[in-house]
PDB file of C-alpha atoms in Angstrom:
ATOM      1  CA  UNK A   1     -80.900   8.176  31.392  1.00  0.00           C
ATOM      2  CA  UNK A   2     -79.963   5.115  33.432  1.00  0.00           C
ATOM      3  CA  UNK A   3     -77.559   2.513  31.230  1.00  0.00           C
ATOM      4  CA  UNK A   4     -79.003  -0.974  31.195  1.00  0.00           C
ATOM      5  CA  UNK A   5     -76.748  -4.151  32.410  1.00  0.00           C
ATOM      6  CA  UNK A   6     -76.355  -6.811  29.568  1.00  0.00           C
ATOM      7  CA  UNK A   7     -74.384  -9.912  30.208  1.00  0.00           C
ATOM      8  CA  UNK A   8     -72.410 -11.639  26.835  1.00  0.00           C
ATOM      9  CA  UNK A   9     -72.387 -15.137  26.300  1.00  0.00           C
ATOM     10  CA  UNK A  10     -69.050 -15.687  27.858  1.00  0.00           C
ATOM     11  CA  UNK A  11     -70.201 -13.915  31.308  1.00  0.00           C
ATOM     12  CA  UNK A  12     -73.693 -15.935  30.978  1.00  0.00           C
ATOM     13  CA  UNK A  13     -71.687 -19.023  30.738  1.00  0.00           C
ATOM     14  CA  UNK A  14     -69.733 -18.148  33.775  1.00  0.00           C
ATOM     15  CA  UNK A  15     -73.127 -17.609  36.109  1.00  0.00           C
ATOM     16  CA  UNK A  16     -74.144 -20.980  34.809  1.00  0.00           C
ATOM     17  CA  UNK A  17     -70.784 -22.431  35.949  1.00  0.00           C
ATOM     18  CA  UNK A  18     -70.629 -20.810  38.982  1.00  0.00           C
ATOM     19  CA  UNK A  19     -74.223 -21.537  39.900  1.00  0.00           C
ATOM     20  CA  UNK A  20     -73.600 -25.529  39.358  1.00  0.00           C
ATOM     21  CA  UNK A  21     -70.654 -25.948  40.947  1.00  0.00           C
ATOM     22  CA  UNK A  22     -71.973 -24.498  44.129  1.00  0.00           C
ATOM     23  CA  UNK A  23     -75.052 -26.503  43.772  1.00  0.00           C
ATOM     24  CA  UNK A  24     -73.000 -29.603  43.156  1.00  0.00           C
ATOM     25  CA  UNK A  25     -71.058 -28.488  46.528  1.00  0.00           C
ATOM     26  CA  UNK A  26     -74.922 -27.784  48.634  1.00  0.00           C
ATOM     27  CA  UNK A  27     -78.317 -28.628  47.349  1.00  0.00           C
ATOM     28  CA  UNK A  28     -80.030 -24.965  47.521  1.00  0.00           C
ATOM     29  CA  UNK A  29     -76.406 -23.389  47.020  1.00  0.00           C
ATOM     30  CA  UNK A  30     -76.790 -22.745  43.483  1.00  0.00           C
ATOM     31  CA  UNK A  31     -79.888 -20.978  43.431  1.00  0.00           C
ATOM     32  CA  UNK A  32     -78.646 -18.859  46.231  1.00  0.00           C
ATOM     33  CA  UNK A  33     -76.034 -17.427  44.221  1.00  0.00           C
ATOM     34  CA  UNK A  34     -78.232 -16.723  41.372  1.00  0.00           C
ATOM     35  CA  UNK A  35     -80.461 -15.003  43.436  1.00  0.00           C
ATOM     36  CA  UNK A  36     -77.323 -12.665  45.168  1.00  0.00           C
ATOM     37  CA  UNK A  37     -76.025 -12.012  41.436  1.00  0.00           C
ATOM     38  CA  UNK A  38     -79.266 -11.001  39.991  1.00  0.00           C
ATOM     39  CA  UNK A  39     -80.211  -8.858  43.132  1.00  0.00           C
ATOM     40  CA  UNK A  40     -76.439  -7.245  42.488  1.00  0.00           C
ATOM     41  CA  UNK A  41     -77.019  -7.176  38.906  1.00  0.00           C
ATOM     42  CA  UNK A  42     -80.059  -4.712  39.202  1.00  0.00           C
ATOM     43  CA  UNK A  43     -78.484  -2.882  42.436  1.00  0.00           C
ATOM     44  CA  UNK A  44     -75.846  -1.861  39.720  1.00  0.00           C
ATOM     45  CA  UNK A  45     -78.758  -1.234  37.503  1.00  0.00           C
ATOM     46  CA  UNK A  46     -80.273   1.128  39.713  1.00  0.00           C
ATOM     47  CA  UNK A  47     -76.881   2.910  41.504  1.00  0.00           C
ATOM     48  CA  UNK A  48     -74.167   2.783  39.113  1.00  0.00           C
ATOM     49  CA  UNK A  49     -71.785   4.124  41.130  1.00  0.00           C
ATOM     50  CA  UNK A  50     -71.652   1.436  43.201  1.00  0.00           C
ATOM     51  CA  UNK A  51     -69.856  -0.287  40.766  1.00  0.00           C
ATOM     52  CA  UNK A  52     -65.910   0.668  41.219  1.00  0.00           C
ATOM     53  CA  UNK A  53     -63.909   1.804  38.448  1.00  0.00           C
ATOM     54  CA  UNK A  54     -60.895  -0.873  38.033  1.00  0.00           C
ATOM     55  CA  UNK A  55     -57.982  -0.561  36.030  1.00  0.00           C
ATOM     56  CA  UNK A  56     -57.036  -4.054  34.499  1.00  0.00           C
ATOM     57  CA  UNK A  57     -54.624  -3.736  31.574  1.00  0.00           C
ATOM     58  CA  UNK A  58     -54.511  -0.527  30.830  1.00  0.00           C
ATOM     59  CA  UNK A  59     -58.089  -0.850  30.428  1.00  0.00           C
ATOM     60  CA  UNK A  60     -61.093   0.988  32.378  1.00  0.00           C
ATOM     61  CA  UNK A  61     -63.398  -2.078  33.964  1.00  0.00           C
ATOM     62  CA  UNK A  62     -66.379  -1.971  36.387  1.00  0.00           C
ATOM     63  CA  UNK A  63     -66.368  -4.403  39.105  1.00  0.00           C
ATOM     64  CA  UNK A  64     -69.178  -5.106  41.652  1.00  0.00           C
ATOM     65  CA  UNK A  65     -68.710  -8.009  44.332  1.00  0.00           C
ATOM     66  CA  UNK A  66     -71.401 -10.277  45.055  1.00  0.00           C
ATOM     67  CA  UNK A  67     -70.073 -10.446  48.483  1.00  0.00           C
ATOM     68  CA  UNK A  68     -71.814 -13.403  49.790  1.00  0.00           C
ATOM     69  CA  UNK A  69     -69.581 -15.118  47.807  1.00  0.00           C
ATOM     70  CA  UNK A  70     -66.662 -14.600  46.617  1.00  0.00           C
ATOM     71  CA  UNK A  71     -66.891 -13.533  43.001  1.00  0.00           C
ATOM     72  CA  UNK A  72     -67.348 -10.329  41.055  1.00  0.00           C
ATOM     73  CA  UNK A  73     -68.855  -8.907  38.493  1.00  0.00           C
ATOM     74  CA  UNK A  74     -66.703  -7.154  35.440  1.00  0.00           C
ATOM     75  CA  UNK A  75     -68.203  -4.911  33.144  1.00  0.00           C
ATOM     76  CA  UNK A  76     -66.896  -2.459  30.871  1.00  0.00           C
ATOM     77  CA  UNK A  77     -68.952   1.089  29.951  1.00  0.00           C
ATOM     78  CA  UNK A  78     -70.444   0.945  26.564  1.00  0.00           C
ATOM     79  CA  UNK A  79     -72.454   4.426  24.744  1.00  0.00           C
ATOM     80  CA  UNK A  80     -75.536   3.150  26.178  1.00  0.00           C
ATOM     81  CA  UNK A  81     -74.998  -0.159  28.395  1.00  0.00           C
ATOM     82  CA  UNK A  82     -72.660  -2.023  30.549  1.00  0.00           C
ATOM     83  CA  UNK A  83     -71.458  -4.731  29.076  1.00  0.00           C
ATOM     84  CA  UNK A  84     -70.797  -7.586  31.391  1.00  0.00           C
ATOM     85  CA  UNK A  85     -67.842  -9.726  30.455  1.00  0.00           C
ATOM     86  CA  UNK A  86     -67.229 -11.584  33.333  1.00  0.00           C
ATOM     87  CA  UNK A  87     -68.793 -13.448  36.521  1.00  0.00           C
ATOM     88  CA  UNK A  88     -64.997 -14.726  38.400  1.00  0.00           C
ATOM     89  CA  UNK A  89     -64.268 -15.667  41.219  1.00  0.00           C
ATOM     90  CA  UNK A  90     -62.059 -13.046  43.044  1.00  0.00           C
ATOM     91  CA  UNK A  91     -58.984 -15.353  43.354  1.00  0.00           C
ATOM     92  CA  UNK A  92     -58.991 -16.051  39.984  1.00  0.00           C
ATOM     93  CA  UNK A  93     -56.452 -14.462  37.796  1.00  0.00           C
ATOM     94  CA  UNK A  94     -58.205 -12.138  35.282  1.00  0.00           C
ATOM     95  CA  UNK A  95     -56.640 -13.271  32.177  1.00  0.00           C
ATOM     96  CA  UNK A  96     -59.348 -16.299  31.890  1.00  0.00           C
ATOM     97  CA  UNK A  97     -61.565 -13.479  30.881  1.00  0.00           C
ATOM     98  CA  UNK A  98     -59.629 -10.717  29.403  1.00  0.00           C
ATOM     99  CA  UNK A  99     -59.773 -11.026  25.910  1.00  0.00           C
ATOM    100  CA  UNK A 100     -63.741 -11.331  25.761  1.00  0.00           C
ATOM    101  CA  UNK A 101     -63.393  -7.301  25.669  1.00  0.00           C
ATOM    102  CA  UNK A 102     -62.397  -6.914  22.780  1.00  0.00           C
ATOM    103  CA  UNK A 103     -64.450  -9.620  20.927  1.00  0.00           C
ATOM    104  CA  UNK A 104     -67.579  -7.971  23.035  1.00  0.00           C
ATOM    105  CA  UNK A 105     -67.130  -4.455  21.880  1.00  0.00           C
ATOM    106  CA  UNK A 106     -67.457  -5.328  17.782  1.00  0.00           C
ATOM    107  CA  UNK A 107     -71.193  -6.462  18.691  1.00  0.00           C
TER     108      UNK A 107
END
């Protein structure tokens, strides 16, 4: 059975961000990368695997670049979803988003 791809509030929050500032940067811009992290989004969906195994913190994380641009998408494995935490940009340091985890995993 193929695990669905949920996003928390803090990773919805960070697509938002993400999606404004670009458009504030290039009319058009924003909506781009929407479109690239929803098509990656269900990719992920569809070929799990694809997402690589990451260990951040002692923790087990799955990460899957947008590649057009230059953020990723963190998830951890939940019984029966992915849980995605985070939407960074791959420069960033991960600590911005590393203690949603453990908030995210009590819902």
């Amino acid at each position: 059975m193929r695990k669905p791809w949920r996003l928390d509030a803090g990773a919805r929050r960070d697509v938002t961000e993400a999606a404004n500032w670009h458009e504030a940067k290039e009319p058009g811009l924003g909506m781009a990368f929407t479109d690239v992290f929803e098509g990656r989004l269900e990719a992920a969906e569809e070929s799990p695997g694809m997402a690589t195994q990451v260990i951040v913190g002692g923790e087990a994380y799955r990460r899957v670049p947008l590649r057009a641009f230059k953020y990723s998408i963190w998830a951890i494995e939940l019984e029966s979803v992915y849980l995605v935490l985070a939407v960074s940009h791959q420069r960033r340091d991960n600590a911005h988003w590393l203690g949603r985890d453990k908030r995210s995993r009590k819902g």
